[in-house]
PDB file of C-alpha atoms and ligand atoms in Angstrom:
ATOM      1  CA  MET A 871     -12.537 -13.282  12.965  1.00 98.00           C
ATOM      2  CA  ARG A 872     -10.904 -15.802  15.227  1.00 98.00           C
ATOM      3  CA  ILE A 873      -8.107 -14.773  17.612  1.00 98.00           C
ATOM      4  CA  ASP A 874      -6.205 -17.388  19.629  1.00 98.00           C
ATOM      5  CA  VAL A 875      -4.321 -15.992  22.579  1.00 99.00           C
ATOM      6  CA  PHE A 876      -1.457 -17.833  24.290  1.00 99.00           C
ATOM      7  CA  THR A 877      -0.649 -16.495  27.741  1.00 98.00           C
ATOM      8  CA  LEU A 878       0.205 -17.443  31.313  1.00 98.00           C
ATOM      9  CA  PHE A 879      -2.684 -15.249  32.560  1.00 98.00           C
ATOM     10  CA  PRO A 880      -5.845 -15.911  30.540  1.00 98.00           C
ATOM     11  CA  GLU A 881      -7.978 -14.539  33.399  1.00 98.00           C
ATOM     12  CA  VAL A 882      -6.731 -11.052  32.567  1.00 98.00           C
ATOM     13  CA  PHE A 883      -8.673 -11.036  29.295  1.00 98.00           C
ATOM     14  CA  GLU A 884     -12.290 -11.962  30.084  1.00 97.00           C
ATOM     15  CA  PRO A 885     -13.267  -8.848  32.109  1.00 98.00           C
ATOM     16  CA  TYR A 886     -12.280  -6.570  29.273  1.00 98.00           C
ATOM     17  CA  LEU A 887     -13.566  -8.793  26.471  1.00 98.00           C
ATOM     18  CA  ASN A 888     -16.942  -9.000  28.261  1.00 98.00           C
ATOM     19  CA  LEU A 889     -17.537  -5.251  28.058  1.00 97.00           C
ATOM     20  CA  SER A 890     -19.378  -3.076  25.612  1.00 97.00           C
ATOM     21  CA  ILE A 891     -18.481  -3.294  21.920  1.00 97.00           C
ATOM     22  CA  LEU A 892     -16.182  -6.307  22.291  1.00 98.00           C
ATOM     23  CA  ALA A 893     -18.802  -8.230  24.222  1.00 98.00           C
ATOM     24  CA  ARG A 894     -21.432  -7.481  21.571  1.00 98.00           C
ATOM     25  CA  ALA A 895     -19.026  -8.469  18.789  1.00 98.00           C
ATOM     26  CA  ARG A 896     -18.499 -11.809  20.523  1.00 98.00           C
ATOM     27  CA  GLU A 897     -22.187 -12.368  21.130  1.00 98.00           C
ATOM     28  CA  ARG A 898     -22.934 -11.708  17.473  1.00 98.00           C
ATOM     29  CA  GLY A 899     -20.212 -14.103  16.335  1.00 98.00           C
ATOM     30  CA  LEU A 900     -18.107 -11.411  14.691  1.00 98.00           C
ATOM     31  CA  LEU A 901     -15.212 -11.983  17.094  1.00 98.00           C
ATOM     32  CA  ASP A 902     -14.244 -15.408  18.338  1.00 98.00           C
ATOM     33  CA  VAL A 903     -11.522 -15.220  20.991  1.00 98.00           C
ATOM     34  CA  HIS A 904      -9.953 -18.415  22.376  1.00 98.00           C
ATOM     35  CA  LEU A 905      -7.710 -18.102  25.455  1.00 98.00           C
ATOM     36  CA  TYR A 906      -5.060 -20.721  26.132  1.00 98.00           C
ATOM     37  CA  ASN A 907      -2.893 -21.048  29.224  1.00 98.00           C
ATOM     38  CA  ILE A 908       0.599 -22.022  28.085  1.00 98.00           C
ATOM     39  CA  ARG A 909       1.076 -23.786  31.429  1.00 98.00           C
ATOM     40  CA  ASP A 910      -1.474 -26.397  30.354  1.00 98.00           C
ATOM     41  CA  TRP A 911       1.119 -27.703  27.882  1.00 98.00           C
ATOM     42  CA  THR A 912       3.860 -28.324  30.447  1.00 98.00           C
ATOM     43  CA  THR A 913       4.760 -31.946  31.164  1.00 97.00           C
ATOM     44  CA  ASP A 914       6.608 -31.819  34.500  1.00 98.00           C
ATOM     45  CA  LYS A 915       4.885 -32.062  37.874  1.00 98.00           C
ATOM     46  CA  HIS A 916       5.692 -28.420  38.759  1.00 98.00           C
ATOM     47  CA  ARG A 917       4.199 -27.194  35.468  1.00 98.00           C
ATOM     48  CA  THR A 918       7.346 -25.194  34.803  1.00 98.00           C
ATOM     49  CA  VAL A 919       7.109 -22.468  32.128  1.00 98.00           C
ATOM     50  CA  ASP A 920      10.342 -20.567  32.763  1.00 98.00           C
ATOM     51  CA  ASP A 921      13.989 -21.159  33.507  1.00 98.00           C
ATOM     52  CA  GLU A 922      17.208 -19.258  34.109  1.00 98.00           C
ATOM     53  CA  PRO A 923      18.897 -17.606  31.139  1.00 97.00           C
ATOM     54  CA  TYR A 924      21.946 -19.308  29.588  1.00 98.00           C
ATOM     55  CA  GLY A 925      24.910 -17.018  30.212  1.00 97.00           C
ATOM     56  CA  GLY A 926      23.549 -15.824  33.522  1.00 97.00           C
ATOM     57  CA  GLY A 927      22.431 -12.303  34.231  1.00 94.00           C
ATOM     58  CA  GLY A 928      19.340 -12.846  36.327  1.00 93.00           C
ATOM     59  CA  GLY A 929      15.647 -12.831  35.424  1.00 96.00           C
ATOM     60  CA  MET A 930      13.783 -15.783  33.953  1.00 98.00           C
ATOM     61  CA  VAL A 931      13.073 -16.802  30.390  1.00 98.00           C
ATOM     62  CA  MET A 932       9.969 -18.559  29.072  1.00 98.00           C
ATOM     63  CA  LYS A 933      10.833 -22.088  27.983  1.00 98.00           C
ATOM     64  CA  PRO A 934      10.206 -22.989  24.345  1.00 98.00           C
ATOM     65  CA  GLU A 935       8.606 -26.476  24.740  1.00 98.00           C
ATOM     66  CA  PRO A 936       5.210 -25.522  26.177  1.00 98.00           C
ATOM     67  CA  ILE A 937       4.840 -22.585  23.770  1.00 98.00           C
ATOM     68  CA  PHE A 938       5.599 -24.683  20.688  1.00 98.00           C
ATOM     69  CA  ALA A 939       3.319 -27.463  21.999  1.00 98.00           C
ATOM     70  CA  ALA A 940       0.432 -25.097  22.727  1.00 98.00           C
ATOM     71  CA  VAL A 941       0.581 -23.223  19.412  1.00 98.00           C
ATOM     72  CA  GLU A 942       1.062 -26.376  17.300  1.00 98.00           C
ATOM     73  CA  ASP A 943      -1.688 -28.203  19.125  1.00 98.00           C
ATOM     74  CA  VAL A 944      -4.188 -25.437  18.455  1.00 98.00           C
ATOM     75  CA  LEU A 945      -3.018 -24.207  15.047  1.00 98.00           C
ATOM     76  CA  GLY A 946      -1.286 -27.224  13.553  1.00 98.00           C
ATOM     77  CA  ARG A 947       2.272 -27.702  12.389  1.00 97.00           C
ATOM     78  CA  PRO A 948       3.149 -25.473  10.646  1.00 96.00           C
ATOM     79  CA  PRO A 949       0.537 -23.114  12.145  1.00 96.00           C
ATOM     80  CA  ARG A 950      -2.468 -22.404   9.912  1.00 97.00           C
ATOM     81  CA  ALA A 951      -2.604 -18.689  10.824  1.00 98.00           C
ATOM     82  CA  PRO A 952      -0.130 -15.864  11.486  1.00 98.00           C
ATOM     83  CA  VAL A 953       1.505 -16.266  14.901  1.00 98.00           C
ATOM     84  CA  ILE A 954       2.165 -12.824  16.324  1.00 99.00           C
ATOM     85  CA  LEU A 955       4.472 -12.273  19.275  1.00 98.00           C
ATOM     86  CA  MET A 956       3.813  -9.260  21.458  1.00 98.00           C
ATOM     87  CA  THR A 957       7.225  -7.727  22.169  1.00 98.00           C
ATOM     88  CA  PRO A 958       8.659  -4.229  22.677  1.00 98.00           C
ATOM     89  CA  GLN A 959      11.145  -5.221  19.951  1.00 98.00           C
ATOM     90  CA  GLY A 960       8.430  -5.787  17.341  1.00 98.00           C
ATOM     91  CA  ARG A 961       7.323  -3.530  14.513  1.00 98.00           C
ATOM     92  CA  PRO A 962       5.104  -0.713  15.754  1.00 98.00           C
ATOM     93  CA  PHE A 963       1.412  -1.554  16.006  1.00 98.00           C
ATOM     94  CA  THR A 964      -0.411   1.210  14.122  1.00 97.00           C
ATOM     95  CA  GLN A 965      -3.910   1.765  12.773  1.00 97.00           C
ATOM     96  CA  GLU A 966      -2.620   0.625   9.396  1.00 96.00           C
ATOM     97  CA  VAL A 967      -1.472  -2.693  10.905  1.00 98.00           C
ATOM     98  CA  ALA A 968      -4.848  -2.986  12.668  1.00 98.00           C
ATOM     99  CA  TRP A 969      -6.589  -2.613   9.286  1.00 97.00           C
ATOM    100  CA  GLN A 970      -4.354  -5.276   7.743  1.00 98.00           C
ATOM    101  CA  LEU A 971      -5.040  -7.724  10.573  1.00 98.00           C
ATOM    102  CA  SER A 972      -8.785  -7.016  10.493  1.00 98.00           C
ATOM    103  CA  ARG A 973      -8.904  -8.477   6.963  1.00 98.00           C
ATOM    104  CA  LEU A 974      -7.522 -11.830   8.083  1.00 98.00           C
ATOM    105  CA  PRO A 975      -9.845 -14.652   9.158  1.00 98.00           C
ATOM    106  CA  ARG A 976      -7.611 -15.812  12.007  1.00 98.00           C
ATOM    107  CA  ILE A 977      -4.582 -14.731  13.957  1.00 98.00           C
ATOM    108  CA  ALA A 978      -2.762 -15.996  17.065  1.00 99.00           C
ATOM    109  CA  LEU A 979      -1.162 -13.750  19.686  1.00 99.00           C
ATOM    110  CA  ILE A 980       1.547 -14.798  22.143  1.00 99.00           C
ATOM    111  CA  ALA A 981       1.900 -12.768  25.338  1.00 98.00           C
ATOM    112  CA  GLY A 982       5.315 -12.998  26.979  1.00 98.00           C
ATOM    113  CA  ARG A 983       6.304 -12.616  30.611  1.00 98.00           C
ATOM    114  CA  TYR A 984       9.564 -12.314  32.580  1.00 97.00           C
ATOM    115  CA  GLU A 985      12.578 -11.396  30.425  1.00 96.00           C
ATOM    116  CA  GLY A 986      10.684 -12.686  27.417  1.00 96.00           C
ATOM    117  CA  LEU A 987      10.695 -15.941  25.438  1.00 98.00           C
ATOM    118  CA  ASP A 988      13.441 -18.301  24.423  1.00 98.00           C
ATOM    119  CA  GLU A 989      14.732 -16.848  21.142  1.00 98.00           C
ATOM    120  CA  ARG A 990      13.913 -20.081  19.272  1.00 98.00           C
ATOM    121  CA  VAL A 991      10.208 -19.291  19.601  1.00 98.00           C
ATOM    122  CA  ARG A 992      10.812 -16.058  17.716  1.00 98.00           C
ATOM    123  CA  GLU A 993      13.061 -17.731  15.149  1.00 98.00           C
ATOM    124  CA  HIS A 994      11.013 -20.836  14.342  1.00 98.00           C
ATOM    125  CA  LEU A 995       7.375 -20.363  15.396  1.00 98.00           C
ATOM    126  CA  VAL A 996       6.487 -16.695  15.290  1.00 98.00           C
ATOM    127  CA  THR A 997       5.614 -15.089  11.931  1.00 98.00           C
ATOM    128  CA  ASP A 998       5.235 -11.474  13.040  1.00 98.00           C
ATOM    129  CA  GLU A 999       6.182  -9.334  16.062  1.00 98.00           C
ATOM    130  CA  LEU A1000       4.284  -6.303  17.269  1.00 99.00           C
ATOM    131  CA  SER A1001       5.102  -3.597  19.787  1.00 98.00           C
ATOM    132  CA  ILE A1002       2.478  -1.255  21.211  1.00 98.00           C
ATOM    133  CA  GLY A1003       5.042   1.429  22.029  1.00 98.00           C
ATOM    134  CA  ASP A1004       8.524   2.257  23.174  1.00 98.00           C
ATOM    135  CA  TYR A1005       8.168   1.225  26.795  1.00 98.00           C
ATOM    136  CA  VAL A1006       8.404  -2.107  28.592  1.00 98.00           C
ATOM    137  CA  LEU A1007       5.410  -3.666  30.361  1.00 98.00           C
ATOM    138  CA  THR A1008       5.555  -6.618  32.702  1.00 98.00           C
ATOM    139  CA  GLY A1009       3.666  -8.845  30.279  1.00 98.00           C
ATOM    140  CA  GLY A1010       2.146  -9.144  26.823  1.00 98.00           C
ATOM    141  CA  GLU A1011      -1.467  -9.405  28.063  1.00 98.00           C
ATOM    142  CA  LEU A1012      -2.266  -5.704  27.780  1.00 98.00           C
ATOM    143  CA  PRO A1013      -0.525  -5.438  24.373  1.00 98.00           C
ATOM    144  CA  ALA A1014      -2.571  -8.424  23.149  1.00 99.00           C
ATOM    145  CA  LEU A1015      -5.780  -6.755  24.404  1.00 98.00           C
ATOM    146  CA  VAL A1016      -4.774  -3.566  22.645  1.00 98.00           C
ATOM    147  CA  VAL A1017      -4.439  -5.473  19.362  1.00 99.00           C
ATOM    148  CA  ILE A1018      -7.762  -7.317  19.879  1.00 98.00           C
ATOM    149  CA  ASP A1019      -9.577  -4.069  20.662  1.00 98.00           C
ATOM    150  CA  ALA A1020      -8.170  -2.038  17.823  1.00 98.00           C
ATOM    151  CA  VAL A1021      -8.735  -4.828  15.285  1.00 98.00           C
ATOM    152  CA  THR A1022     -12.233  -5.735  16.449  1.00 98.00           C
ATOM    153  CA  ARG A1023     -13.703  -2.256  16.011  1.00 97.00           C
ATOM    154  CA  LEU A1024     -12.604  -2.430  12.359  1.00 97.00           C
ATOM    155  CA  LEU A1025     -14.428  -5.690  11.635  1.00 97.00           C
ATOM    156  CA  PRO A1026     -17.467  -5.200   9.377  1.00 96.00           C
ATOM    157  CA  GLY A1027     -20.664  -4.897  11.441  1.00 96.00           C
ATOM    158  CA  VAL A1028     -19.027  -4.281  14.805  1.00 97.00           C
ATOM    159  CA  LEU A1029     -19.649  -0.530  15.010  1.00 96.00           C
ATOM    160  CA  GLY A1030     -23.164   0.830  14.443  1.00 91.00           C
ATOM    161  CA  ASP A1031     -21.862   3.414  11.957  1.00 92.00           C
ATOM    162  CA  PRO A1032     -19.824   1.494   9.359  1.00 89.00           C
ATOM    163  CA  ASP A1033     -18.031   4.716   8.374  1.00 91.00           C
ATOM    164  CA  ALA A1034     -16.972   5.541  11.951  1.00 91.00           C
ATOM    165  CA  PRO A1035     -13.552   3.877  11.797  1.00 92.00           C
ATOM    166  CA  LEU A1036     -12.817   5.652   8.514  1.00 91.00           C
ATOM    167  CA  LYS A1037     -13.312   9.021  10.249  1.00 92.00           C
ATOM    168  CA  ASP A1038     -11.103   8.140  13.226  1.00 94.00           C
ATOM    169  CA  SER A1039      -7.623   9.477  13.731  1.00 95.00           C
ATOM    170  CA  PHE A1040      -4.971   7.820  11.544  1.00 96.00           C
ATOM    171  CA  SER A1041      -7.388   6.139   9.088  1.00 90.00           C
ATOM    172  CA  GLN A1042      -7.228   9.084   6.668  1.00 92.00           C
ATOM    173  CA  GLY A1043      -3.646   9.868   7.641  1.00 95.00           C
ATOM    174  CA  LEU A1044      -4.673  12.726   9.955  1.00 98.00           C
ATOM    175  CA  LEU A1045      -5.815  13.235  13.551  1.00 98.00           C
ATOM    176  CA  GLU A1046      -9.578  13.595  13.869  1.00 97.00           C
ATOM    177  CA  HIS A1047     -11.299  16.974  14.486  1.00 97.00           C
ATOM    178  CA  PRO A1048     -12.583  17.843  18.019  1.00 98.00           C
ATOM    179  CA  HIS A1049     -16.079  16.827  19.142  1.00 98.00           C
ATOM    180  CA  TYR A1050     -18.687  18.650  21.239  1.00 98.00           C
ATOM    181  CA  THR A1051     -22.072  17.719  22.687  1.00 98.00           C
ATOM    182  CA  ARG A1052     -24.765  19.402  24.780  1.00 98.00           C
ATOM    183  CA  PRO A1053     -24.881  21.751  26.643  1.00 98.00           C
ATOM    184  CA  ALA A1054     -24.126  24.489  24.135  1.00 98.00           C
ATOM    185  CA  VAL A1055     -22.524  26.544  26.911  1.00 98.00           C
ATOM    186  CA  PHE A1056     -20.745  24.862  29.844  1.00 98.00           C
ATOM    187  CA  ARG A1057     -19.181  27.047  32.546  1.00 98.00           C
ATOM    188  CA  GLY A1058     -19.157  29.861  30.051  1.00 98.00           C
ATOM    189  CA  TRP A1059     -17.332  27.840  27.386  1.00 98.00           C
ATOM    190  CA  SER A1060     -19.365  27.733  24.191  1.00 98.00           C
ATOM    191  CA  VAL A1061     -19.476  25.142  21.469  1.00 98.00           C
ATOM    192  CA  PRO A1062     -18.106  26.706  18.221  1.00 98.00           C
ATOM    193  CA  GLU A1063     -20.938  28.586  16.465  1.00 98.00           C
ATOM    194  CA  VAL A1064     -20.320  26.753  13.170  1.00 98.00           C
ATOM    195  CA  LEU A1065     -21.293  23.390  14.682  1.00 98.00           C
ATOM    196  CA  ARG A1066     -24.720  24.797  15.587  1.00 98.00           C
ATOM    197  CA  SER A1067     -25.240  26.560  12.259  1.00 98.00           C
ATOM    198  CA  GLY A1068     -26.853  23.613  10.466  1.00 98.00           C
ATOM    199  CA  ASP A1069     -24.676  24.540   7.435  1.00 98.00           C
ATOM    200  CA  HIS A1070     -23.249  21.136   6.524  1.00 98.00           C
ATOM    201  CA  ALA A1071     -20.735  22.444   4.009  1.00 98.00           C
ATOM    202  CA  ARG A1072     -19.323  24.909   6.535  1.00 98.00           C
ATOM    203  CA  ILE A1073     -19.240  22.219   9.242  1.00 98.00           C
ATOM    204  CA  ALA A1074     -17.363  19.815   6.932  1.00 98.00           C
ATOM    205  CA  ARG A1075     -14.842  22.507   6.033  1.00 98.00           C
ATOM    206  CA  TRP A1076     -14.342  23.482   9.717  1.00 98.00           C
ATOM    207  CA  ARG A1077     -13.816  19.846  10.680  1.00 98.00           C
ATOM    208  CA  ARG A1078     -11.301  19.319   7.907  1.00 98.00           C
ATOM    209  CA  GLU A1079      -9.375  22.385   8.930  1.00 98.00           C
ATOM    210  CA  GLN A1080      -9.397  21.429  12.603  1.00 98.00           C
ATOM    211  CA  SER A1081      -8.152  18.003  11.614  1.00 98.00           C
ATOM    212  CA  LEU A1082      -5.325  19.515   9.551  1.00 98.00           C
ATOM    213  CA  ARG A1083      -4.470  22.029  12.290  1.00 98.00           C
ATOM    214  CA  ARG A1084      -4.331  19.376  14.997  1.00 98.00           C
ATOM    215  CA  THR A1085      -2.197  17.105  12.912  1.00 98.00           C
ATOM    216  CA  TRP A1086       0.183  19.935  12.087  1.00 97.00           C
ATOM    217  CA  GLU A1087       0.444  21.014  15.719  1.00 97.00           C
ATOM    218  CA  ARG A1088       0.674  17.570  17.329  1.00 98.00           C
ATOM    219  CA  ARG A1089       1.887  15.095  14.730  1.00 97.00           C
ATOM    220  CA  PRO A1090       3.485  16.972  11.798  1.00 96.00           C
ATOM    221  CA  ASP A1091       5.193  13.677  10.842  1.00 95.00           C
ATOM    222  CA  LEU A1092       1.786  12.331   9.704  1.00 96.00           C
ATOM    223  CA  LEU A1093       1.344  15.092   7.126  1.00 96.00           C
ATOM    224  CA  ALA A1094       4.193  13.653   5.041  1.00 93.00           C
ATOM    225  CA  ARG A1095       2.066  10.651   4.082  1.00 93.00           C
ATOM    226  CA  ALA A1096      -1.467  12.059   4.382  1.00 96.00           C
ATOM    227  CA  PRO A1097      -3.474  12.377   1.174  1.00 96.00           C
ATOM    228  CA  LEU A1098      -3.878  16.185   0.932  1.00 97.00           C
ATOM    229  CA  THR A1099      -6.008  18.178  -1.500  1.00 97.00           C
ATOM    230  CA  PRO A1100      -4.817  21.544  -2.950  1.00 97.00           C
ATOM    231  CA  GLU A1101      -7.263  23.218  -0.473  1.00 98.00           C
ATOM    232  CA  ASP A1102      -5.682  21.298   2.402  1.00 98.00           C
ATOM    233  CA  ARG A1103      -2.224  22.437   1.335  1.00 97.00           C
ATOM    234  CA  ALA A1104      -3.342  26.033   1.005  1.00 97.00           C
ATOM    235  CA  TYR A1105      -4.857  25.950   4.489  1.00 98.00           C
ATOM    236  CA  LEU A1106      -1.758  24.300   5.998  1.00 97.00           C
ATOM    237  CA  ALA A1107       0.410  26.926   4.352  1.00 97.00           C
ATOM    238  CA  THR A1108      -1.478  29.613   6.307  1.00 97.00           C
ATOM    239  CA  LEU A1109      -0.414  27.796   9.488  1.00 97.00           C
ATOM    240  CA  GLY A1110       3.248  27.874   8.488  1.00 96.00           C
ATOM    241  CA  TRP A1111       3.513  24.329   7.066  1.00 96.00           C
ATOM    242  CA  ARG A1112       5.949  23.927   4.203  1.00 92.00           C
ATOM    243  CA  GLU A1113       6.331  20.817   2.184  1.00 83.00           C
ATOM    244  CA  ARG A1114       9.889  19.593   1.991  1.00 74.00           C
ATOM    245  CA  SER A1115      11.291  18.146  -1.163  1.00 42.00           C
ATOM    246  CA  LYS A1116      12.208  14.850   0.495  1.00 42.00           C
ATOM    247  CA  PRO A1117      11.101  11.605  -1.148  1.00 36.00           C
ATOM    248  CA  ALA A1118       7.615  10.418  -0.164  1.00 42.00           C
ATOM    249  CA  SER A1119       9.116   7.428   1.639  1.00 45.00           C
ATOM    250  CA  SER A1120      10.970   9.566   4.166  1.00 43.00           C
ATOM    251  CA  ALA A1121       9.726   9.608   7.754  1.00 44.00           C
ATOM    252  CA  SER A1122       8.686  13.225   7.640  1.00 46.00           C
ATOM    253  CA  ASP A1123       8.667  15.891   4.939  1.00 46.00           C
ATOM    254  CA  ALA A1124       7.116  18.574   7.104  1.00 51.00           C
ATOM    255  CA  GLU A1125       8.765  20.945   9.531  1.00 53.00           C
ATOM    256  CA  ALA A1126       7.495  20.945  13.087  1.00 52.00           C
ATOM    257  CA  PRO A1127       5.285  23.853  14.088  1.00 59.00           C
ATOM    258  CA  GLU A1128       6.857  26.578  16.195  1.00 53.00           C
ATOM    259  CA  SER A1129       4.265  26.401  18.957  1.00 46.00           C
ATOM    260  CA  SER A1130       1.724  23.839  20.052  1.00 42.00           C
ATOM    261  CA  THR A1131      -0.905  26.373  21.097  1.00 40.00           C
ATOM    262  CA  ASN A1132      -4.262  25.949  19.492  1.00 36.00           C
TER     263      ASN A1132
HETATM  264  N1  SAM B 436      13.372  -8.131  28.224  1.00 73.85           N
HETATM  265  C1  SAM B 436      12.447  -7.713  27.185  1.00 73.85           C
HETATM  266  C2  SAM B 436      13.069  -6.614  26.336  1.00 73.85           C
HETATM  267  O1  SAM B 436      13.812  -5.803  26.956  1.00 73.85           O
HETATM  268  O2  SAM B 436      12.837  -6.519  25.122  1.00 73.85           O
HETATM  269  C3  SAM B 436      11.141  -7.219  27.782  1.00 73.85           C
HETATM  270  C4  SAM B 436      10.310  -8.300  28.401  1.00 73.85           C
HETATM  271  S1  SAM B 436       8.819  -7.692  29.073  1.00 73.85           S
HETATM  272  C5  SAM B 436       9.298  -7.394  30.747  1.00 73.85           C
HETATM  273  C6  SAM B 436       7.820  -9.133  29.187  1.00 73.85           C
HETATM  274  C7  SAM B 436       6.801  -9.297  28.074  1.00 73.85           C
HETATM  275  O3  SAM B 436       5.922  -8.188  28.019  1.00 73.85           O
HETATM  276  C8  SAM B 436       7.358  -9.372  26.662  1.00 73.85           C
HETATM  277  O4  SAM B 436       7.792 -10.693  26.359  1.00 73.85           O
HETATM  278  C9  SAM B 436       6.197  -8.939  25.819  1.00 73.85           C
HETATM  279  O5  SAM B 436       5.324 -10.032  25.515  1.00 73.85           O
HETATM  280  C10 SAM B 436       5.465  -7.976  26.710  1.00 73.85           C
HETATM  281  N2  SAM B 436       5.681  -6.564  26.398  1.00 73.85           N
HETATM  282  C11 SAM B 436       6.269  -5.646  27.215  1.00 73.85           C
HETATM  283  N3  SAM B 436       6.297  -4.437  26.634  1.00 73.85           N
HETATM  284  C12 SAM B 436       5.678  -4.549  25.453  1.00 73.85           C
HETATM  285  C13 SAM B 436       5.431  -3.644  24.383  1.00 73.85           C
HETATM  286  N4  SAM B 436       5.769  -2.387  24.436  1.00 73.85           N
HETATM  287  N5  SAM B 436       4.755  -4.127  23.271  1.00 73.85           N
HETATM  288  C14 SAM B 436       4.414  -5.429  23.200  1.00 73.85           C
HETATM  289  N6  SAM B 436       4.667  -6.325  24.168  1.00 73.85           N
HETATM  290  C15 SAM B 436       5.297  -5.912  25.294  1.00 73.85           C
END
């Protein structure tokens, strides 16, 4: 997969992209990241990328010309791949969106700075807008890295265990079960006996129930859309979960648990 990133701070990306799984994905040609400094497409001697907002109000706004020039130079006109703006006003970036993006051969990400970009970039260049959460960061570099990271680990061949992403939180609509490793007893706290039993059917059932319990306690909204078996429903009912008769498209058809204790 190729990812083109347009930013004023390309140097932010390399240290993270050169670590661990992302570095290996790049070495093996599974991920091809190209970093572009928007400032390289300015034409004035001060290499100006921002200007004051029309209407006043303080802060600076990223000018449209260098952004259009950079993206069209690299991706053509019209752009040959989705052009995704990182913005707190975008649609929420979720694991489902990460899966969708991971199936594309190429995407471009634009990282904003200051008060954001001239609105004409959003209206006439950008094809999608993603937010990594309901908070405002100083720039779109971290959000772009978040997207690159989440998408890369879903690319075929990137993780040693091809099923690993399918077992992660959100991929099956639930939070994942807890994990333990050696030692079996640490400071008097023991690993659950079932995980040391060698009984694979029991372990699978325990993990499924832990996954359901965690989701119910922490993110009951997810249960509304999770694919649940009759056994799952019976187990959840013992925890106090009741299915509401709302349409499947509603945000949540489950009532929140009374306590978050485990
Ligand atoms: N004035 C903008 C607003 O209120 O919507 C926020 C601008 S923010 C200070 C500067 C840049 O950081 C944005 O253009 C965007 O690229 C990035 N950014 C900040 N928070 C983000 C978030 N939650 N998700 C994605 N990008 C974000």
